Short mmCIF file of C-alpha atoms in Angstrom, two decimals:
data_model
loop_
_atom_site.label_atom_id
_atom_site.label_comp_id
_atom_site.label_asym_id
_atom_site.label_seq_id
_atom_site.Cartn_x
_atom_site.Cartn_y
_atom_site.Cartn_z
CA MET A 19 -41.71 -57.09 34.38
CA ILE A 20 -40.15 -54.07 36.09
CA THR A 21 -40.42 -50.50 35.09
CA LEU A 22 -38.93 -47.58 37.07
CA SER A 23 -40.00 -44.05 36.15
CA LYS A 24 -38.37 -40.84 37.44
CA LEU A 25 -37.25 -42.72 40.52
CA ALA A 26 -35.37 -40.70 43.15
CA LYS A 27 -34.53 -41.10 47.01
CA THR A 28 -33.38 -38.32 49.06
CA PHE A 29 -31.99 -38.89 52.52
CA ASN A 30 -31.82 -36.07 55.33
CA THR A 31 -28.40 -36.00 57.01
CA ARG A 32 -26.80 -33.73 59.52
CA ASP A 33 -24.79 -32.28 56.54
CA GLY A 34 -27.94 -31.72 54.56
CA LYS A 35 -29.92 -33.58 51.95
CA VAL A 36 -28.19 -36.52 50.06
CA THR A 37 -29.62 -37.76 46.92
CA ALA A 38 -28.83 -41.54 46.60
CA VAL A 39 -30.91 -42.28 43.65
CA ASP A 40 -31.60 -39.41 41.11
CA GLN A 41 -34.48 -39.51 38.60
CA ILE A 42 -33.85 -43.06 37.07
CA ASP A 43 -35.92 -44.56 34.22
CA LEU A 44 -35.50 -48.10 33.67
CA THR A 45 -37.30 -51.16 32.20
CA ILE A 46 -36.27 -54.78 33.01
CA GLU A 47 -37.85 -57.52 30.91
CA LYS A 48 -39.30 -60.73 32.09
CA GLY A 49 -36.93 -63.67 32.24
CA GLU A 50 -33.97 -61.36 32.07
CA ILE A 51 -30.74 -61.27 34.18
CA PHE A 52 -30.18 -57.55 34.70
CA GLY A 53 -26.99 -56.10 36.39
CA VAL A 54 -26.46 -52.82 38.17
CA ILE A 55 -22.82 -52.04 38.67
CA GLY A 56 -21.14 -49.22 40.35
CA TYR A 57 -18.72 -48.22 42.89
CA SER A 58 -19.50 -47.82 46.85
CA GLY A 59 -21.86 -44.99 47.23
CA ALA A 60 -23.25 -44.85 43.68
CA GLY A 61 -26.79 -45.53 44.88
CA LYS A 62 -27.27 -49.10 43.64
CA SER A 63 -28.10 -50.61 47.05
CA THR A 64 -30.77 -48.02 47.60
CA LEU A 65 -32.04 -48.64 43.96
CA ILE A 66 -32.50 -52.34 44.51
CA ARG A 67 -34.28 -51.93 47.90
CA MET A 68 -36.82 -49.62 46.27
CA LEU A 69 -37.83 -52.39 43.97
CA ASN A 70 -39.69 -54.19 46.85
CA MET A 71 -40.26 -50.99 48.84
CA LEU A 72 -37.75 -51.89 51.68
CA GLU A 73 -36.79 -48.11 50.88
CA VAL A 74 -39.71 -45.92 49.95
CA PRO A 75 -39.00 -43.60 46.98
CA THR A 76 -39.07 -39.88 47.65
CA THR A 77 -40.59 -39.36 44.05
CA GLY A 78 -41.17 -41.56 41.06
CA GLU A 79 -42.92 -45.01 40.63
CA VAL A 80 -41.81 -48.67 40.87
CA SER A 81 -43.99 -51.20 38.77
CA VAL A 82 -43.29 -54.89 39.23
CA ALA A 83 -45.32 -57.60 37.48
CA GLY A 84 -48.03 -54.95 36.61
CA LYS A 85 -48.48 -53.79 40.17
CA ASN A 86 -47.64 -50.17 40.96
CA MET A 87 -45.69 -50.72 44.28
CA ASN A 88 -46.16 -47.19 45.44
CA THR A 89 -50.01 -47.25 45.87
CA LEU A 90 -50.32 -50.67 47.45
CA SER A 91 -51.88 -50.99 50.98
CA GLN A 92 -49.65 -52.54 53.72
CA ARG A 93 -51.50 -56.00 53.10
CA LYS A 94 -51.12 -55.71 49.28
CA LEU A 95 -47.50 -54.76 49.79
CA ARG A 96 -46.80 -57.90 51.78
CA GLU A 97 -48.53 -60.07 49.13
CA ALA A 98 -46.45 -58.49 46.40
CA ARG A 99 -43.33 -58.87 48.26
CA GLN A 100 -43.95 -62.60 48.30
CA GLU A 101 -43.37 -62.58 44.51
CA ILE A 102 -40.01 -60.67 44.87
CA GLY A 103 -37.28 -62.94 46.63
CA MET A 104 -34.17 -61.32 47.82
CA ILE A 105 -30.61 -62.58 48.70
CA PHE A 106 -27.86 -60.68 50.57
CA GLN A 107 -24.20 -60.31 50.74
CA HIS A 108 -24.00 -61.66 54.37
CA PHE A 109 -26.76 -64.39 53.96
CA ASN A 110 -29.09 -63.06 56.76
CA LEU A 111 -29.81 -66.70 57.78
CA LEU A 112 -31.51 -67.71 61.12
CA TRP A 113 -28.62 -69.41 62.91
CA SER A 114 -30.86 -71.16 65.55
CA ARG A 115 -32.59 -72.95 62.51
CA THR A 116 -31.45 -75.72 60.34
CA VAL A 117 -31.09 -75.55 56.62
CA ALA A 118 -34.62 -76.93 56.02
CA GLU A 119 -35.97 -74.63 58.64
CA ASN A 120 -34.56 -71.69 57.16
CA ILE A 121 -35.92 -72.38 53.73
CA SER A 122 -39.29 -73.32 55.41
CA PHE A 123 -39.56 -69.98 57.09
CA PRO A 124 -41.33 -67.92 54.39
CA LEU A 125 -43.76 -70.66 53.93
CA GLU A 126 -44.69 -70.63 57.68
CA ILE A 127 -45.30 -66.98 57.61
CA LYS A 128 -47.60 -67.26 54.55
CA GLY A 129 -49.47 -70.08 56.35
CA VAL A 130 -48.59 -73.01 53.97
CA PRO A 131 -49.59 -76.46 55.62
CA SER A 132 -46.58 -78.53 57.03
CA THR A 133 -46.88 -81.23 54.38
CA GLU A 134 -46.66 -78.84 51.51
CA ARG A 135 -43.90 -76.99 53.21
CA LYS A 136 -41.97 -80.31 53.64
CA THR A 137 -42.50 -81.15 49.92
CA ARG A 138 -41.26 -77.72 48.83
CA VAL A 139 -38.36 -77.56 51.04
CA GLU A 140 -37.09 -80.98 49.71
CA GLU A 141 -37.51 -79.58 46.13
CA LEU A 142 -35.52 -76.48 46.90
CA ILE A 143 -32.74 -78.29 48.67
CA LYS A 144 -32.37 -80.49 45.57
CA LEU A 145 -32.53 -77.24 43.27
CA VAL A 146 -29.75 -75.50 45.02
CA GLY A 147 -27.60 -78.50 45.42
CA LEU A 148 -27.77 -79.02 49.15
CA ASN A 149 -28.77 -82.73 49.31
CA GLY A 150 -28.16 -84.25 52.48
CA ARG A 151 -27.63 -80.93 54.41
CA GLY A 152 -31.11 -80.15 55.47
CA ALA A 153 -30.57 -80.90 59.13
CA SER A 154 -27.19 -79.01 59.43
CA TYR A 155 -27.22 -75.64 61.00
CA PRO A 156 -25.62 -72.47 59.10
CA SER A 157 -22.59 -72.66 61.44
CA GLN A 158 -21.80 -75.94 59.83
CA LEU A 159 -21.82 -74.76 56.26
CA SER A 160 -19.51 -72.90 53.94
CA GLY A 161 -19.91 -69.62 52.73
CA GLY A 162 -21.13 -70.81 49.25
CA GLN A 163 -23.51 -73.23 51.02
CA LYS A 164 -24.95 -70.51 53.19
CA GLN A 165 -25.71 -68.52 50.11
CA ARG A 166 -27.29 -71.54 48.31
CA VAL A 167 -29.53 -71.62 51.57
CA GLY A 168 -30.37 -67.92 50.98
CA ILE A 169 -31.24 -68.71 47.39
CA ALA A 170 -33.58 -71.54 48.25
CA ARG A 171 -35.24 -69.50 50.92
CA ALA A 172 -35.74 -66.49 48.49
CA LEU A 173 -37.40 -69.07 46.21
CA ALA A 174 -39.75 -70.65 48.49
CA ASN A 175 -42.83 -68.61 47.56
CA ASN A 176 -42.25 -69.10 43.72
CA PRO A 177 -41.25 -65.57 43.17
CA GLN A 178 -41.29 -63.95 39.72
CA VAL A 179 -38.30 -61.61 40.63
CA LEU A 180 -35.11 -62.40 42.44
CA LEU A 181 -33.08 -59.47 43.82
CA CYS A 182 -29.38 -59.98 44.61
CA ASP A 183 -27.68 -57.30 46.92
CA GLU A 184 -23.95 -57.99 46.33
CA ALA A 185 -24.76 -61.66 46.68
CA THR A 186 -21.33 -62.91 45.75
CA SER A 187 -19.06 -60.19 47.38
CA ALA A 188 -18.28 -62.29 50.66
CA LEU A 189 -17.27 -65.17 48.58
CA ASP A 190 -14.05 -66.51 47.00
CA PRO A 191 -13.60 -66.50 43.32
CA LYS A 192 -14.31 -70.27 42.83
CA THR A 193 -17.28 -70.18 45.02
CA THR A 194 -18.64 -66.89 43.40
CA ASP A 195 -18.45 -68.86 39.95
CA SER A 196 -20.49 -71.72 41.31
CA ILE A 197 -23.13 -69.39 42.70
CA LEU A 198 -23.39 -67.51 39.60
CA GLU A 199 -23.80 -70.74 37.60
CA LEU A 200 -26.52 -71.54 39.95
CA LEU A 201 -28.26 -68.50 39.23
CA ILE A 202 -27.91 -68.93 35.47
CA ASP A 203 -29.53 -72.52 35.78
CA ILE A 204 -32.42 -71.06 38.02
CA ASN A 205 -33.06 -68.26 35.52
CA LYS A 206 -33.35 -70.81 32.62
CA LYS A 207 -35.46 -73.53 34.52
CA LEU A 208 -37.87 -71.13 36.21
CA ASN A 209 -37.80 -68.15 33.73
CA LEU A 210 -36.93 -66.05 36.78
CA THR A 211 -36.37 -62.36 36.27
CA ILE A 212 -33.04 -61.65 38.33
CA VAL A 213 -31.71 -58.14 39.34
CA LEU A 214 -28.32 -57.96 40.82
CA ILE A 215 -26.02 -55.11 41.93
CA THR A 216 -22.38 -55.49 42.17
CA HIS A 217 -19.03 -53.64 41.85
CA GLU A 218 -17.47 -56.58 40.15
CA MET A 219 -17.51 -56.67 36.30
CA HIS A 220 -16.76 -60.40 36.38
CA VAL A 221 -20.16 -60.98 37.70
CA ILE A 222 -21.79 -58.87 35.32
CA ARG A 223 -19.76 -60.50 32.43
CA LYS A 224 -20.58 -64.07 33.42
CA ILE A 225 -24.15 -63.83 34.19
CA CYS A 226 -26.08 -60.83 32.89
CA HIS A 227 -27.96 -60.17 29.67
CA ARG A 228 -27.99 -56.42 30.10
CA VAL A 229 -26.21 -54.04 32.49
CA ALA A 230 -26.81 -50.46 33.76
CA VAL A 231 -23.79 -48.51 35.11
CA MET A 232 -24.42 -46.19 37.98
CA GLU A 233 -22.64 -43.18 39.20
CA ASN A 234 -23.74 -40.46 41.69
CA GLY A 235 -27.18 -41.83 41.85
CA ARG A 236 -27.62 -41.78 38.10
CA ILE A 237 -27.62 -44.47 35.35
CA VAL A 238 -24.79 -43.08 32.97
CA GLU A 239 -24.80 -46.09 30.72
CA GLN A 240 -26.80 -49.12 29.99
CA GLY A 241 -27.17 -51.74 27.19
CA PRO A 242 -26.52 -55.47 26.45
CA VAL A 243 -23.52 -56.74 28.14
CA LEU A 244 -21.89 -57.69 24.87
CA ASP A 245 -22.33 -54.09 23.60
CA VAL A 246 -21.10 -52.38 26.64
CA PHE A 247 -18.03 -54.41 26.60
CA ARG A 248 -17.33 -53.74 22.84
CA ARG A 249 -18.12 -50.05 22.90
CA PRO A 250 -17.97 -48.66 26.54
CA LYS A 251 -18.83 -44.97 26.36
CA GLU A 252 -18.24 -43.46 29.86
CA HIS A 253 -14.72 -43.30 31.49
CA MET A 254 -16.12 -45.29 34.54
CA THR A 255 -17.57 -47.97 32.27
CA LYS A 256 -14.24 -48.53 30.42
CA GLU A 257 -12.66 -48.95 33.93
CA PHE A 258 -15.08 -51.75 34.74
CA VAL A 259 -14.61 -53.33 31.36
CA LYS A 260 -10.89 -53.41 31.90
CA GLN A 261 -11.47 -55.59 34.95
CA VAL A 262 -12.10 -58.52 33.01
CA THR A 263 -10.67 -57.80 29.42
CA GLU A 264 -7.11 -56.59 30.45
CA PRO A 265 -4.74 -58.43 32.78
CA GLU A 266 -3.85 -56.24 35.57
CA GLU A 267 -0.33 -55.85 34.43
CA THR A 268 -1.16 -54.61 31.11
CA GLU A 269 -1.00 -51.02 31.58
CA GLU A 270 2.30 -51.18 33.41
CA ALA A 271 3.73 -53.33 30.67
CA LEU A 272 2.61 -50.93 27.92
CA LYS A 273 3.99 -47.98 29.84
CA HIS A 274 7.43 -49.89 30.13
CA LEU A 275 7.31 -50.55 26.31
CA PHE A 276 6.51 -47.00 25.21
CA THR A 277 9.89 -45.83 26.90
CA GLU A 278 11.95 -48.22 24.36
CA GLU A 279 12.92 -46.73 21.03
CA GLY A 280 11.81 -48.23 17.73
CA ILE A 281 8.76 -49.88 19.03
CA GLY A 282 6.45 -49.22 16.11
CA HIS A 283 2.83 -49.32 16.59
CA VAL A 284 1.00 -50.75 19.65
CA LEU A 285 -2.58 -51.75 18.83
CA GLN A 286 -5.38 -52.92 20.87
CA LEU A 287 -7.78 -55.37 18.96
CA THR A 288 -11.38 -55.93 20.01
CA PHE A 289 -12.88 -59.15 18.92
CA VAL A 290 -16.68 -60.11 19.55
CA GLY A 291 -18.62 -63.32 19.01
CA GLY A 292 -17.05 -65.49 16.40
CA ASP A 293 -14.37 -63.15 15.46
CA ALA A 294 -12.66 -64.01 18.79
CA LYS A 295 -11.81 -67.34 17.44
CA ARG A 296 -10.28 -66.30 14.15
CA ALA A 297 -6.69 -66.66 13.18
CA LEU A 298 -6.35 -63.01 12.32
CA ILE A 299 -2.66 -62.63 13.45
CA THR A 300 -1.65 -65.44 11.06
CA ASP A 301 -3.52 -63.66 8.21
CA LEU A 302 -1.63 -60.55 8.89
CA ILE A 303 1.79 -62.08 8.87
CA ARG A 304 0.99 -63.91 5.53
CA LYS A 305 -0.44 -60.91 3.77
CA PHE A 306 1.78 -57.89 4.93
CA GLU A 307 5.33 -57.23 5.32
CA VAL A 308 5.16 -56.59 9.07
CA THR A 309 6.55 -58.09 12.23
CA ILE A 310 4.03 -58.90 14.98
CA ASN A 311 4.69 -59.47 18.51
CA ILE A 312 1.66 -60.40 20.94
CA LEU A 313 1.90 -58.45 24.17
CA GLN A 314 -1.22 -59.20 26.18
CA GLY A 315 -4.52 -60.92 25.55
CA LYS A 316 -7.68 -62.17 27.20
CA LEU A 317 -10.70 -63.92 26.08
CA SER A 318 -13.95 -63.57 28.08
CA GLN A 319 -17.45 -65.25 27.84
CA THR A 320 -20.44 -63.38 28.28
CA GLN A 321 -24.27 -64.65 28.08
CA ASP A 322 -24.52 -63.60 24.49
CA GLY A 323 -21.07 -64.71 23.25
CA SER A 324 -17.29 -64.20 23.36
CA TYR A 325 -15.33 -60.96 23.76
CA GLY A 326 -11.54 -60.82 23.39
CA SER A 327 -9.09 -58.05 23.89
CA LEU A 328 -5.50 -58.40 22.37
CA PHE A 329 -2.51 -56.14 22.55
CA ILE A 330 -0.04 -56.39 19.75
CA ASN A 331 3.18 -54.63 18.75
CA VAL A 332 3.52 -54.11 14.91
CA THR A 333 6.78 -52.98 13.22
CA GLY A 334 7.74 -52.55 9.68
CA ASP A 335 7.45 -49.93 6.95
CA GLU A 336 4.72 -47.25 7.67
CA HIS A 337 2.50 -47.95 4.63
CA HIS A 338 2.56 -51.76 5.25
CA ILE A 339 1.53 -51.16 8.89
CA ILE A 340 -1.22 -48.80 7.63
CA GLU A 341 -2.34 -51.51 5.19
CA ALA A 342 -2.37 -54.01 7.97
CA ILE A 343 -4.49 -51.71 10.40
CA ASP A 344 -6.88 -51.05 7.33
CA TYR A 345 -7.16 -55.09 6.61
CA ILE A 346 -7.96 -55.70 10.33
CA ARG A 347 -10.71 -52.99 10.18
CA LYS A 348 -12.29 -54.50 7.18
CA GLN A 349 -12.59 -57.82 9.14
CA GLU A 350 -14.89 -55.97 11.54
CA VAL A 351 -12.38 -56.16 14.35
CA GLU A 352 -12.18 -52.99 16.21
CA VAL A 353 -8.70 -51.38 16.39
CA GLU A 354 -7.33 -48.63 18.64
CA VAL A 355 -3.80 -47.34 18.04
CA ILE A 356 -2.36 -47.06 21.36
CA HIS A 357 0.97 -45.92 20.29
CA GLY A 358 2.37 -45.22 17.02
CA GLU A 359 5.69 -43.71 15.61
#
């Protein structure tokens, strides 16, 4: 559906040239929800804006739905953009227009007859859960409702691709979850390809099938979300994964624990899929002469299954502890010894 080849973007500034996107190769499949995560300045906003040529690449090619976006005439580019919807962090609604009129706007530009526009708008209002709000103005809506209008407007022309530029960053956590659930529902109902950028791993965890991690204009790591959660390779990826797999107080609690004498071994166990629901701790206590204290733990759900991280303190004779660790690994549960006497 989307192919990027040697894509790069350089800006000329007073301080010299700045490379925002640096030689990116990427393929996104049809019907997939693909996330791009990175800190501010990583280049992810520039990247997503090059998918519909709001930013023209310095070098490289962008192909969307079989069309080489670089070579299209202005007329063909306008037509191609109608198949690429986009939603934004700050909604970008027309404040003097009602909800229905905002959603209808792309159809008016396209020249769709008024009767067809009205039918389509009604369909979209129902799809995004805004029944009864068609005559309301943006100033009368909550943040989540405004974003639902933005989504409906982006879907007006039946696009094949939906681009989400930090679409939930301005929303509270509960509203964010409701918008993400709406995007998942739309993806399934319409087989819509969704590309979203974010700095929040919670968003990636909840909605995406695959993720790419950006740093300094480059993709430093990518893969299925569950795989990236399970085996993050880059330091920055590990920091993002910690956002959703470890409670905020974990590091502080463990540091405090390490100052105590006779604490034995501190292990981090990583569970994936069905393993996340196993009674592993009970098995360990029954099979081995060790004492186990659970320190911290969290279970997260991704599009492709569960992911759990558990910190435990294990004390006992050294050989019993080693046997217990070996048993855990044989259960295909990943073990990292964070501290050991």
